[in-house]
GROMACS .gro file of C-alpha atoms in nm:
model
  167
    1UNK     CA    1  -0.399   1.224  -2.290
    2UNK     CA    2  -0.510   0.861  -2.307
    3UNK     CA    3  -0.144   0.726  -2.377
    4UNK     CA    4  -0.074   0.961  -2.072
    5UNK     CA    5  -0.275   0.794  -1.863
    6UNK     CA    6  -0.191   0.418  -1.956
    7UNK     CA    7   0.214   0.562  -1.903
    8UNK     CA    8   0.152   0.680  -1.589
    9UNK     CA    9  -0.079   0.351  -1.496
   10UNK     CA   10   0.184   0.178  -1.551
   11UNK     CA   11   0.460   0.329  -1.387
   12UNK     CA   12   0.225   0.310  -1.086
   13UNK     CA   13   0.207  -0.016  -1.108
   14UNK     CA   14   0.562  -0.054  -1.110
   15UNK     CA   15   0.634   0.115  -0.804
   16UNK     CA   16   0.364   0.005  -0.584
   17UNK     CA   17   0.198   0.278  -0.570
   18UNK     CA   18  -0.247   0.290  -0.537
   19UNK     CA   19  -0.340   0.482  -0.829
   20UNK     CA   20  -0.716   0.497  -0.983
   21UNK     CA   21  -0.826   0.583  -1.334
   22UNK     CA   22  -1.075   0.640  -1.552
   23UNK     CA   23  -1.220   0.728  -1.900
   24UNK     CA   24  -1.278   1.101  -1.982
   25UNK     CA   25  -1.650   1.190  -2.138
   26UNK     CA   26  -1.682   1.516  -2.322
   27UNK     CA   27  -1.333   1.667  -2.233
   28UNK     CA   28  -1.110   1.621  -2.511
   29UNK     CA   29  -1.147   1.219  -2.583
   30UNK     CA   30  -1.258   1.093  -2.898
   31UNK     CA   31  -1.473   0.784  -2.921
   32UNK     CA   32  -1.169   0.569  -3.007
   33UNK     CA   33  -0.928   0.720  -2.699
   34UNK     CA   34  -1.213   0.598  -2.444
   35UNK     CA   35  -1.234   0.265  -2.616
   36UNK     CA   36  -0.847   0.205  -2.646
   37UNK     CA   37  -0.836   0.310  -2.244
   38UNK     CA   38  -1.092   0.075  -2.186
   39UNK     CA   39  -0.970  -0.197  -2.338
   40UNK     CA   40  -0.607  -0.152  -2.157
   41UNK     CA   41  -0.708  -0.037  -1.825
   42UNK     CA   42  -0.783  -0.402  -1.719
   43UNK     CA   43  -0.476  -0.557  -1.875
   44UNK     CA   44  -0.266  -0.276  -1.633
   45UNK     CA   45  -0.472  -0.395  -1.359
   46UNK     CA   46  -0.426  -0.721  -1.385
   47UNK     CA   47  -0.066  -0.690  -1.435
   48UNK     CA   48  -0.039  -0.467  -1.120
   49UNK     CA   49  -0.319  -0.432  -0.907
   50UNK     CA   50  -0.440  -0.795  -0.794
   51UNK     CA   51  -0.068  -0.857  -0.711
   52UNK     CA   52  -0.086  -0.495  -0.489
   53UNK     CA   53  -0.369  -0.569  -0.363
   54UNK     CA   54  -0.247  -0.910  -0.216
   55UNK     CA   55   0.004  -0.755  -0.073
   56UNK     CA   56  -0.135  -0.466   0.091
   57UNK     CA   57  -0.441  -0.636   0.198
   58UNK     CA   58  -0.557  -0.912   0.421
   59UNK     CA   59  -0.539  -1.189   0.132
   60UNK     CA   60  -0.229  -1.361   0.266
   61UNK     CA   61  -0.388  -1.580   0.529
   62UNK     CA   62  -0.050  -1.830   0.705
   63UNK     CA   63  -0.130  -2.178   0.878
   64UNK     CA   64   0.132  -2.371   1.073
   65UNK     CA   65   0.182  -2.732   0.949
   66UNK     CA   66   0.368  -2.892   1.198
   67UNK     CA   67   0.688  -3.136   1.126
   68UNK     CA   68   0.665  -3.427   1.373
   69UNK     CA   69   0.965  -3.642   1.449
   70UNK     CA   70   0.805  -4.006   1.315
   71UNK     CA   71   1.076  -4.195   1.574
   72UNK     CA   72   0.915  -4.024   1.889
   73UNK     CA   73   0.606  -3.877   1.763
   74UNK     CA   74   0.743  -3.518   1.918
   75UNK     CA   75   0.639  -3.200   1.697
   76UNK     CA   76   0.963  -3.045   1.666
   77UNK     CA   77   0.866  -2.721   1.434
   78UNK     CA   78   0.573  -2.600   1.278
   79UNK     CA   79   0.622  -2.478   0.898
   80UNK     CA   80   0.445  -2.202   0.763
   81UNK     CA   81   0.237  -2.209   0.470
   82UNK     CA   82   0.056  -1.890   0.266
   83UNK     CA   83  -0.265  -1.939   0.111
   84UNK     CA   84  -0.482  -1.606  -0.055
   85UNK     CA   85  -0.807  -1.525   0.009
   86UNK     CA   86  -0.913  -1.353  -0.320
   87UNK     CA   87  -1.013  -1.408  -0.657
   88UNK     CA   88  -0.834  -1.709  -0.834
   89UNK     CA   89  -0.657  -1.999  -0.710
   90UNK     CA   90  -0.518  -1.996  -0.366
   91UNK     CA   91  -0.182  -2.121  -0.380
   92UNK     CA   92   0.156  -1.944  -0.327
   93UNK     CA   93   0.278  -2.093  -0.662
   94UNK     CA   94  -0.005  -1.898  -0.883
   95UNK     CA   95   0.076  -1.593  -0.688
   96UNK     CA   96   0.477  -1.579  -0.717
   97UNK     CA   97   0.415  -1.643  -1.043
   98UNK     CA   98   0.151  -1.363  -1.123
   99UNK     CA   99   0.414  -1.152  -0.925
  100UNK     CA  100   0.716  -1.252  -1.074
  101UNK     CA  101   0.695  -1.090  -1.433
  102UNK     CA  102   0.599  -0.771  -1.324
  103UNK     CA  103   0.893  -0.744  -1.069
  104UNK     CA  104   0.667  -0.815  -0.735
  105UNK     CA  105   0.783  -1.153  -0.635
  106UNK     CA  106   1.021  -1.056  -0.368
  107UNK     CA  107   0.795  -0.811  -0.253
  108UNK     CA  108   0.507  -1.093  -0.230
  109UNK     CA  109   0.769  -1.308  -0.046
  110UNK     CA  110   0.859  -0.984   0.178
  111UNK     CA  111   0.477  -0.951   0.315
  112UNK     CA  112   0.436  -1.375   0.370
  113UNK     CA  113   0.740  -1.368   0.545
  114UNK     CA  114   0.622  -1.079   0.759
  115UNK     CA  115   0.277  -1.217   0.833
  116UNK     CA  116   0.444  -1.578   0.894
  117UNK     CA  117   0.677  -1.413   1.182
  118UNK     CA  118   0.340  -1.294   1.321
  119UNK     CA  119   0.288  -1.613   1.466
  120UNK     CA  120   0.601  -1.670   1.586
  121UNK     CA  121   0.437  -1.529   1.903
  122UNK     CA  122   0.173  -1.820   1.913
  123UNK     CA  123   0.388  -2.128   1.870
  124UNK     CA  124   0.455  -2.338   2.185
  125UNK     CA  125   0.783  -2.169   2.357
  126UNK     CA  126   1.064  -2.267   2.198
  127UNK     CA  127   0.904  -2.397   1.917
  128UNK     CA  128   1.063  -2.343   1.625
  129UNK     CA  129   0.919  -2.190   1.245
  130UNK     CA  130   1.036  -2.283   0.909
  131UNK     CA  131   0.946  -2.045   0.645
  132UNK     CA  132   0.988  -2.070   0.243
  133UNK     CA  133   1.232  -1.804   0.100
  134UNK     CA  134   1.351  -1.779  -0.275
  135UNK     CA  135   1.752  -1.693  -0.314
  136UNK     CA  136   1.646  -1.344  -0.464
  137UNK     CA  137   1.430  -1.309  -0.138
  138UNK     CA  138   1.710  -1.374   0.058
  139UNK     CA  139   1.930  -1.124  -0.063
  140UNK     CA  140   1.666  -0.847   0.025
  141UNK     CA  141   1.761  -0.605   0.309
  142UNK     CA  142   1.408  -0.576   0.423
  143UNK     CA  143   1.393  -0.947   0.458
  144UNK     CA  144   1.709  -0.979   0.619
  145UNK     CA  145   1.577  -0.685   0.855
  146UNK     CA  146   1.287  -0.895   0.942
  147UNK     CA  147   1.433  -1.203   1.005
  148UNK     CA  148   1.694  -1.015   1.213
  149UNK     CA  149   1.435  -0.882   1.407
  150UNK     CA  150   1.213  -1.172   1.505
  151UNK     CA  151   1.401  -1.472   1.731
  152UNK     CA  152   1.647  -1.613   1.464
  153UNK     CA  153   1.705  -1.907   1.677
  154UNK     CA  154   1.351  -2.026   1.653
  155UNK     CA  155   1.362  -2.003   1.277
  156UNK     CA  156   1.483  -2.235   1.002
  157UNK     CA  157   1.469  -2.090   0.644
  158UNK     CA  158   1.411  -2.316   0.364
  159UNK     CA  159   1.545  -2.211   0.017
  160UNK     CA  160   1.316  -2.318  -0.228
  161UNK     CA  161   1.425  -2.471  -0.553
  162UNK     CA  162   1.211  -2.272  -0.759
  163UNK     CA  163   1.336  -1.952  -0.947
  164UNK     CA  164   1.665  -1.903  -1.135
  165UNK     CA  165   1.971  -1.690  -0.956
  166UNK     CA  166   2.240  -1.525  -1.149
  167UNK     CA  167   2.553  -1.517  -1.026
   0.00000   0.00000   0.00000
C-alpha cells in the first residue's frame, strides 16, 4: 500500500492533477511503511506541488516595464515581467527551473503568458507588449492558441536564450 501511494503521488504529479495524501494509522501499515511515506511525501511535493500550485494559483503576479525610445523619450512598448508571490525566491529563473525537471516548464510559461495578455487590455491603445517565450514554449498549441487570440499586432515575442532545443 505505501509504494501504492507514492506511485500514484507521483503520477499525479505528473499530470497536473490536485491529489492529497496521507499516512495510514492502525489499518494495515507497519511502523516502517508510515515512516518511509513520511519521509517521501515531501520530496513528491516538492517535486510537484509548489510548481502546481504556482500555476493554478494567484502566485504569478506580471508588471509592465516599459521600453522607452532614448532619442525621443517616447515609450514605445511595455515588456512584461513575472514575479511569484510564494515561498522562495521570486524570480522567473528559480521557477522555470524548479519546473523544468519535472516536465512543467512550458506549462509555467503557458499560465505567465496567459496572465501577461491580461493586461493587454490596460496598456495605452495601441501600445504594444513584449512577452518572454522559450522555443519549446513556442511550439505549444495552447500558446500559439493564446497568442492567436489576443491582438497579435500589439505583441512582440522575445525568444529567450535560455533552454536547449533539439532539432
Amino acid at each position: 500500500a505505501p509504494a501504492r501511494r507514492l506511485t500514484t503521488l507521483a503520477a499525479a504529479g505528473e499530470l497536473a492533477v490536485p491529489f492529497t495524501t496521507g499516512i495510514l494509522v492502525g489499518i494495515g501499515e507497519s511502523r516502517e511503511d508510515r515512516a518511509a511515506a513520511l519521509e517521501a511525501i515531501p520530496g513528491a511535493h516538492s517535486r510537484h506541488g509548489h510548481i502546481q500550485e504556482v500555476i493554478d494559483g494567484e502566485a504569478i503576479e506580471i508588471f509592465v516595464q516599459p521600453i522607452v525610445d532614448l532619442a525621443s523619450g517616447a515609450t514605445r512598448a511595455y515588456e512584461a515581467l513575472a514575479r511569484f508571490r510564494c515561498a522562495g525566491p521570486s524570480s522567473p529563473a528559480h521557477w522555470l527551473s524548479m519546473a523544468e525537471p519535472v516536465g512543467r516548464r512550458v506549462e509555467l510559461e503557458v499560465a505567465c503568458l496567459g496572465r501577461s495578455l491580461e493586461l493587454l487590455k490596460d496598456l495605452p491603445e495601441g501600445a504594444r507588449l513584449s512577452v518572454n517565450l522559450s522555443a519549446l514554449a513556442l511550439h505549444d498549441p495552447r500558446v500559439r492558441r493564446l497568442l492567436r487570440g489576443s491582438s497579435p499586432e500589439r505583441l512582440i515575442v522575445e525568444l529567450t536564450e535560455e533552454g536547449l532545443v533539439q532539432d
